C-alpha positions in Angstrom: -25.5 -61.3 -69.1 -23.9 -57.9 -68.0 -25.0 -56.2 -65.0 -26.4 -52.5 -65.9 -24.3 -51.7 -62.9 -20.6 -51.7 -62.4 -19.5 -52.1 -58.6 -15.6 -51.6 -57.6 -13.8 -54.6 -56.2 -12.9 -52.7 -53.2 -16.6 -51.8 -52.4 -17.9 -52.2 -49.4 -21.7 -53.3 -48.8 -22.8 -49.8 -47.9 -21.3 -48.6 -50.8 -23.0 -51.0 -53.2 -26.4 -50.2 -51.3 -25.5 -46.3 -52.1 -25.2 -46.9 -55.5 -28.1 -49.2 -56.5 -30.5 -46.9 -54.6 -29.3 -43.8 -56.5 -29.6 -45.6 -60.2 -33.4 -46.1 -59.4 -34.1 -42.8 -58.3 -32.2 -41.3 -60.6 -34.0 -43.5 -63.4 -37.7 -43.4 -61.7 -37.8 -47.1 -61.5 -39.5 -47.0 -58.3 -43.4 -46.4 -57.4 -44.5 -45.3 -54.6 -43.0 -44.9 -51.8 -40.1 -42.9 -52.6 -37.3 -42.1 -52.0 -36.1 -45.9 -52.2 -33.0 -45.1 -49.9 -33.1 -47.3 -46.7 -35.8 -49.0 -48.5 -36.5 -52.4 -49.8 -37.4 -50.8 -53.2 -40.3 -51.1 -54.1 -39.1 -50.8 -57.9 -41.5 -51.0 -61.4 -42.5 -54.3 -62.9 -42.6 -56.1 -59.3 -45.7 -57.6 -60.2 -44.5 -59.6 -63.6 -41.3 -61.2 -61.1 -43.2 -62.0 -58.7 -45.4 -64.1 -61.4 -42.5 -65.5 -62.5 -43.0 -68.0 -58.9 -45.2 -70.2 -60.9 -42.5 -71.1 -63.7 -40.4 -72.5 -60.0 -40.9 -76.1 -59.2 -39.8 -75.3 -55.7 -42.8 -73.0 -55.9 -45.6 -75.8 -57.1 -44.8 -78.2 -55.1 -44.3 -76.1 -51.4 -46.4 -76.1 -49.0 -45.7 -73.4 -46.6 -43.7 -70.0 -47.4 -42.5 -67.2 -46.1 -42.4 -63.8 -47.7 -41.2 -60.3 -46.2 -43.4 -57.9 -45.6 -42.5 -55.7 -47.9 -44.2 -54.1 -50.9 -42.7 -55.3 -53.8 -43.6 -58.8 -52.3 -46.9 -58.2 -52.2 -47.6 -60.6 -55.4 -45.9 -62.7 -54.1 -47.8 -62.9 -51.1 -50.7 -63.4 -53.3 -49.8 -66.2 -55.7 -49.1 -67.9 -52.0 -52.7 -67.5 -51.0 -54.0 -67.8 -54.2 -52.6 -71.3 -54.6 -53.9 -72.5 -51.3 -50.5 -72.4 -49.4 -49.5 -71.8 -45.9 -48.2 -68.5 -45.3 -46.1 -66.9 -42.9 -45.2 -63.2 -42.8 -42.3 -61.7 -40.4 -43.9 -59.4 -38.0 -42.7 -55.8 -38.6 -38.5 -55.4 -36.8 -39.9 -59.0 -35.3 -41.0 -56.5 -31.8 -43.9 -58.9 -30.9 -43.0 -62.2 -32.2 -41.3 -64.0 -35.1 -43.9 -65.0 -37.9 -48.5 -64.1 -38.4 -49.5 -66.7 -40.2 -51.9 -65.2 -42.9 -55.5 -66.6 -42.7 -57.7 -65.2 -45.1 -61.9 -65.3 -44.9 -63.8 -68.4 -45.9 -64.9 -68.7 -49.6 -62.3 -65.5 -50.2 -62.5 -64.2 -53.4 -59.1 -62.9 -55.4 -60.1 -59.5 -54.2 -60.0 -61.0 -50.8 -56.6 -62.4 -51.3 -55.2 -59.5 -52.8 -56.6 -57.7 -49.9 -55.2 -60.1 -47.4 -51.5 -59.4 -49.2 -51.6 -56.1 -48.8 -49.6 -54.4 -45.5 -53.2 -53.6 -44.1 -54.6 -57.2 -44.4 -51.1 -58.6 -43.1 -52.5 -57.0 -39.9 -55.9 -57.8 -40.3 -55.9 -61.4 -41.4 -53.2 -63.0 -39.0 -52.7 -65.0 -36.5 -49.1 -65.1 -34.3 -47.1 -67.9 -34.3 -45.2 -68.9 -31.3 -41.3 -69.8 -31.0 -41.9 -73.3 -29.8 -44.6 -74.0 -33.2 -43.1 -77.4 -34.7 -43.5 -75.8 -38.6 -41.6 -76.8 -41.4 -41.1 -73.5 -43.4 -40.9 -75.1 -47.1 -40.0 -71.8 -49.4 -38.3 -68.7 -48.2 -38.8 -65.1 -50.2 -36.7 -62.6 -49.6 -36.4 -58.9 -50.9 -33.6 -57.3 -51.4 -31.4 -54.3 -52.2 -28.4 -56.0 -53.8 -27.4 -58.6 -55.1 -25.9 -61.2 -57.6 -25.7 -63.9 -59.7 -23.7 -66.2 -57.5 -26.1 -65.8 -55.3 -25.0 -63.2 -52.3 -27.2 -61.0 -51.4 -27.2 -57.4 -49.5 -30.4 -56.0 -47.7 -31.2 -52.6 -46.8 -28.4 -52.9 -43.9 -30.7 -53.8 -40.4 -30.0 -57.4 -40.7 -33.5 -58.6 -40.0 -33.7 -60.8 -43.2 -30.9 -62.4 -41.7 -32.5 -62.8 -38.5 -35.2 -64.4 -39.2 -33.7 -67.2 -41.2 -31.4 -67.7 -38.4 -34.5 -68.6 -36.3 -36.0 -70.9 -38.4 -32.8 -72.5 -38.6 -32.5 -72.5 -34.3 -36.3 -73.8 -34.8 -35.8 -76.8 -37.1 -38.1 -74.5 -39.7 -35.5 -74.4 -42.6 -32.3 -76.6 -43.1 -29.7 -76.7 -45.7 -32.3 -77.9 -48.3 -34.8 -74.9 -47.9 -35.4 -72.6 -50.9 -34.4 -69.3 -50.7 -36.0 -67.0 -53.3 -35.6 -62.9 -54.1 -37.1 -60.7 -56.0 -35.6 -57.3 -57.4 -34.6 -55.5 -60.7 -33.0 -56.1 -62.9 -30.1 -53.3 -61.7 -30.3 -54.9 -58.9 -28.2 -57.7 -60.1 -24.9 -56.0 -59.1 -21.3 -58.1 -58.7 -20.3 -58.4 -54.8 -17.1 -59.5 -53.9 -17.6 -62.8 -51.6 -15.1 -61.5 -48.9 -18.7 -58.8 -48.3 -20.4 -62.2 -47.3 -20.0 -63.3 -43.6 -21.3 -66.2 -41.8 -24.9 -64.2 -40.3 -25.7 -63.3 -44.0 -28.8 -65.4 -45.9 -27.3 -66.3 -49.2 -30.9 -67.1 -52.4 -30.8 -70.1 -54.5 -32.8 -67.7 -56.8 -33.5 -64.3 -58.6 -36.4 -63.2 -60.2 -35.9 -60.1 -62.4 -39.2 -58.8 -64.9 -36.8 -60.5 -67.4 -35.2 -63.8 -66.2 -35.0 -66.1 -63.9 -31.2 -67.0 -62.0 -29.9 -70.2 -61.2 -27.4 -69.1 -58.4 -26.1 -72.7 -57.5 -24.6 -70.6 -54.3 -22.0 -72.6 -52.9 -22.0 -70.7 -49.6 -23.9 -72.3 -46.7 -27.0 -70.4 -44.7 -26.7 -69.2 -41.6 -27.4 -72.7 -39.3 -28.7 -70.2 -36.3 -28.6 -67.5 -34.3 -24.4 -66.7 -33.8 -25.2 -64.6 -31.0 -21.4 -63.2 -30.4 -22.2 -60.9 -33.5 -26.0 -59.5 -31.3 -25.1 -56.6 -28.6 -27.8 -55.6 -25.9 -29.9 -53.0 -27.2 -30.6 -55.5 -30.4 -31.6 -58.1 -27.3 -33.9 -55.3 -25.8 -35.3 -54.6 -29.5 -36.6 -58.1 -30.2 -37.8 -60.0 -26.8 -37.8 -63.1 -29.1 -34.0 -63.1 -29.2 -34.0 -63.4 -25.4 -36.5 -66.0 -25.5 -34.4 -68.2 -27.9 -30.9 -67.8 -26.0 -32.7 -68.7 -22.7 -34.0 -71.8 -25.0 -30.6 -72.3 -26.1 -28.9 -72.1 -22.9 -31.5 -74.9 -21.6 -30.4 -77.1 -24.0 -27.0 -76.5 -23.3 -25.5 -74.4 -26.7 -23.4 -72.3 -26.3 -24.7 -68.0 -25.6 -21.9 -66.8 -24.9 -22.3 -62.9 -25.5 -19.4 -61.6 -28.1 -17.3 -58.5 -27.0 -19.9 -55.7 -28.3 -22.3 -56.9 -26.1 -20.0 -57.5 -23.3 -18.5 -53.8 -24.1 -22.2 -52.6 -23.9 -23.5 -54.1 -20.5 -19.9 -52.2 -19.1 -21.2 -49.4 -20.3 -24.4 -49.8 -18.9 -23.8 -50.7 -15.6 -20.9 -47.6 -15.5 -23.5 -44.8 -16.4 -27.1 -44.2 -15.0 -30.2 -45.7 -17.6 -31.8 -42.8 -19.1 -35.1 -43.0 -21.1 -34.1 -44.0 -25.5 -34.9 -40.8 -27.3 -38.4 -41.1 -29.6 -36.7 -42.3 -33.4 -39.6 -40.2 -35.3 -37.9 -40.8 -38.5 -39.1 -44.8 -38.2 -42.2 -46.5 -39.5 -42.8 -49.8 -38.3 -43.8 -51.4 -41.2 -41.4 -50.5 -43.9 -43.9 -49.7 -46.8 -45.4 -47.4 -45.1 -44.9 -43.6 -46.4 -43.1 -41.3 -45.7 -45.7 -38.9 -47.4 -48.6 -39.4 -49.0 -48.7 -39.6 -52.9 -49.4 -36.6 -55.3 -52.7 -37.9 -55.9 -53.6 -37.5 -52.5 -51.8 -34.8 -51.5 -54.0 -31.0 -50.7 -57.6 -34.0 -50.6 -57.9 -33.8 -46.5 -54.9 -31.8 -44.7 -56.9 -30.9 -41.4 -57.8 -34.7 -41.1 -53.7 -35.4 -41.7 -52.4 -32.8 -39.5 -54.3 -34.2 -36.4 -53.3 -37.7 -37.6 -49.8 -36.7 -37.3 -50.1 -34.6 -33.8 -51.6 -37.3 -32.5 -48.2 -39.6 -33.1 -45.9 -36.9 -32.4 -48.1 -37.1 -28.8 -48.1 -40.9 -28.5 -44.4 -40.9 -29.4 -43.2 -38.6 -27.0 -45.0 -40.1 -24.7 -43.7 -43.4 -25.2 -40.3 -42.6 -25.2 -40.5 -39.5 -23.6 -37.6 -37.7 -25.0 -36.2 -36.6 -28.2 -38.0 -33.5 -30.1 -37.7 -32.7 -33.5 -38.3 -28.9 -34.1 -41.5 -28.0 -36.1 -43.2 -31.0 -35.0 -45.4 -29.4 -32.6 -45.6 -25.8 -30.7 -44.1 -27.3 -27.4 -41.2 -29.4 -29.0 -40.1 -26.3 -31.6 -40.3 -23.8 -28.1 -37.6 -26.0 -26.5 -35.9 -26.2 -29.7 -35.6 -22.9 -30.0 -34.8 -22.3 -26.3 -32.4 -24.5 -26.8 -30.9 -22.7 -29.7 -30.6 -19.9 -27.3 -29.1 -21.4 -24.4 -31.5 -21.0 -22.0 -32.8 -23.9 -20.1 -36.1 -25.3 -20.6 -39.2 -24.5 -19.8 -40.5 -26.9 -16.4 -43.4 -28.8 -17.7 -43.4 -28.6 -21.6 -42.8 -32.3 -21.4 -43.8 -33.9 -18.8 -42.5 -37.5 -19.4 -39.5 -36.1 -20.1 -36.5 -37.1 -17.3 -35.3 -34.1 -15.7 -32.0 -33.2 -16.6 -29.1 -31.9 -14.3 -28.9 -27.9 -14.6 -25.2 -28.9 -15.0 -26.1 -30.0 -18.3 -22.8 -29.3 -21.4 -24.4 -29.9 -24.8 -23.1 -30.4 -28.2 -24.2 -29.3 -31.4 -24.3 -31.2 -34.3 -24.8 -29.9 -38.1 -24.6 -31.1 -41.5 -26.5 -34.3 -41.0 -27.6 -35.7 -44.8 -31.5 -36.4 -45.0 -30.9 -40.1 -45.3 -29.3 -40.4 -42.0 -31.5 -42.2 -39.1 -31.5 -41.3 -35.8 -30.8 -45.0 -35.2 -27.4 -45.2 -37.4 -26.5 -41.8 -35.6 -26.7 -43.5 -32.6 -24.7 -46.7 -33.6 -22.3 -44.1 -34.4 -21.9 -42.1 -31.3 -21.6 -45.9 -29.6 -18.8 -46.8 -31.3 -17.0 -43.2 -31.3 -17.7 -43.7 -26.8 -19.1 -40.7 -26.9 -23.1 -41.5 -25.9 -24.5 -38.6 -24.5 -27.3 -38.2 -21.9 -30.0 -37.3 -24.5 -29.8 -36.4 -28.1 -31.7 -34.1 -29.7 -33.3 -35.1 -32.9 -34.1 -32.5 -35.3 -33.1 -34.3 -38.8 -35.6 -31.7 -40.6 -32.9 -29.5 -40.1 -30.2 -31.5 -40.2 -28.5 -31.0 -36.9 -29.1 -32.7 -33.7 -28.3 -31.8 -29.8 -26.6 -33.7 -27.4 -26.5 -33.3 -24.1 -23.7 -34.7 -21.4 -23.3 -34.8 -17.8 -20.3 -32.6 -17.6 -18.1 -30.6 -19.2 -15.5 -32.6 -19.5 -17.9 -35.6 -20.7 -18.4 -33.1 -23.4 -14.6 -32.0 -24.7 -14.5 -35.7 -24.2 -17.2 -36.6 -26.7 -16.0 -33.0 -28.8 -12.4 -35.0 -28.9 -14.0 -38.5 -30.2 -16.4 -36.9 -32.6 -13.9 -34.5 -35.0 -13.7 -35.2 -38.5 -16.3 -37.6 -38.2 -18.2 -38.1 -42.1 -21.4 -40.1 -42.5 -22.2 -41.1 -45.8 -20.0 -38.7 -47.6 -20.7 -36.1 -45.6 -18.8 -34.2 -43.0 -20.4 -32.8 -39.8 -20.0 -29.8 -37.5 -19.5 -30.6 -34.3 -18.9 -27.7 -31.7 -20.1 -26.5 -28.2 -23.9 -25.4 -28.7 -23.6 -21.5 -29.0 -25.0 -21.0 -24.9 -21.5 -22.3 -24.5 -19.0 -21.4 -26.8 -19.2 -17.7 -25.9 -17.7 -18.5 -21.5 -16.0 -21.7 -22.6 -13.6 -22.1 -25.9 -12.8 -26.3 -26.3 -9.5 -27.1 -27.7 -11.6 -28.5 -30.7 -13.3 -25.9 -31.9 -15.5 -26.4 -35.5 -13.4 -25.3 -38.5 -16.2 -22.4 -39.0 -15.2 -21.6 -35.3 -11.3 -21.4 -36.1 -11.5 -19.3 -38.7 -14.1 -16.6 -37.0 -11.1 -17.0 -34.3 -8.4 -16.6 -36.9 -8.9 -13.3 -37.4 -5.0 -12.3 -37.6 -3.9 -13.8 -40.9 -1.3 -11.0 -43.0 -4.3 -10.2 -45.4 -6.8 -8.4 -42.8 -3.3 -7.2 -40.7 -2.4 -5.3 -44.3 -5.9 -3.9 -44.7 -5.9 -2.5 -41.2 -2.0 -1.4 -41.5 -3.0 0.7 -44.2 -6.5 2.5 -43.4 -4.2 3.6 -40.4 -1.7 5.2 -43.1 
């Protein structure tokens, strides 16, 4: 069967993701939550696709099934519980552990099982599974953004499904014979070049769509464990279970030597003072949680939602202490307004925020596309060697401010970030307004250069004519 979407032989993983996300959005093929960008799409007819699990002999004979927590696999979780199998669901972003075992109440009805299969039910009816638990997983069900008939899979780009499988392999919970299934829309089955699949990437054995059951006969091996050289320090800090696993493997004599990326991160941390990380207010811990209420719910309880939103902002500021978005609350808006005008931040505006030196030099970063996440921007800044002392994220206004300890550090960052392009959009990078009048760096933005280059022939000719 010919793929619905044609991919270019030289396409990157990100280009294939964008192709699939755009097609699903343009053709209205997804249910809530929308838009599907940066998500495992909750495609229409996901229930029909999941129902094809019941025809697989591998599902019928399985005892323990691991299913990812995304919305389109909710029916797969229900079918697992209905068949009285052990259901394991990864904890969101692996922050508090590896798995939760879903335990329905005694004598649960189908209605109860549907509740246990939902994102809220996963939280309410689960028991954590420790890293040293001896268990065997018979079947793994994952979501995908794109997958090929050869079994090559592309996720949303954060690597959690790959890490989950790698951790399970390290625990001997899975092996080469463990069957991996993905559930997708027909349009998500595309050609994926084999060159894009790396040693840590999880491949699949079956693809279930609303109309097809595809056996891939994939020849590439699945991950045999965690490849430590591919992880950096930030990832280890975010996922404590990785740190614990690394310690355990080191004690057994395994090679847990850190790669160049991690070594570079540690070297950078040693040279720079430790600062609090900016709040990532564009994220949700559980992927299927909505960014906004469904249309039928909008406008029903605006005051209650407004209070909840203010509470979330306040709690996030207390936890991380930096990185505010203009418009989220009056204090944040005042800080952002004063920053744009170039004045100092009022003392005590956000008491939990670390004090920034008076000599800070700020860069303005504009033209940020709406689908860009703050974590992605931070990764790009780190790769460019332009990590700021503090990042103030204002995604709703498509901009951010980068604070550096001194003018020299800001100049170096300005040089490194020239011609920075994100998802096909060229970002505007320049000194913040308060510093442009007093000092013009050698790298002005295109707009600033156009404003300063007023001595063009046409304008000079006009001035001469007026004098005559």
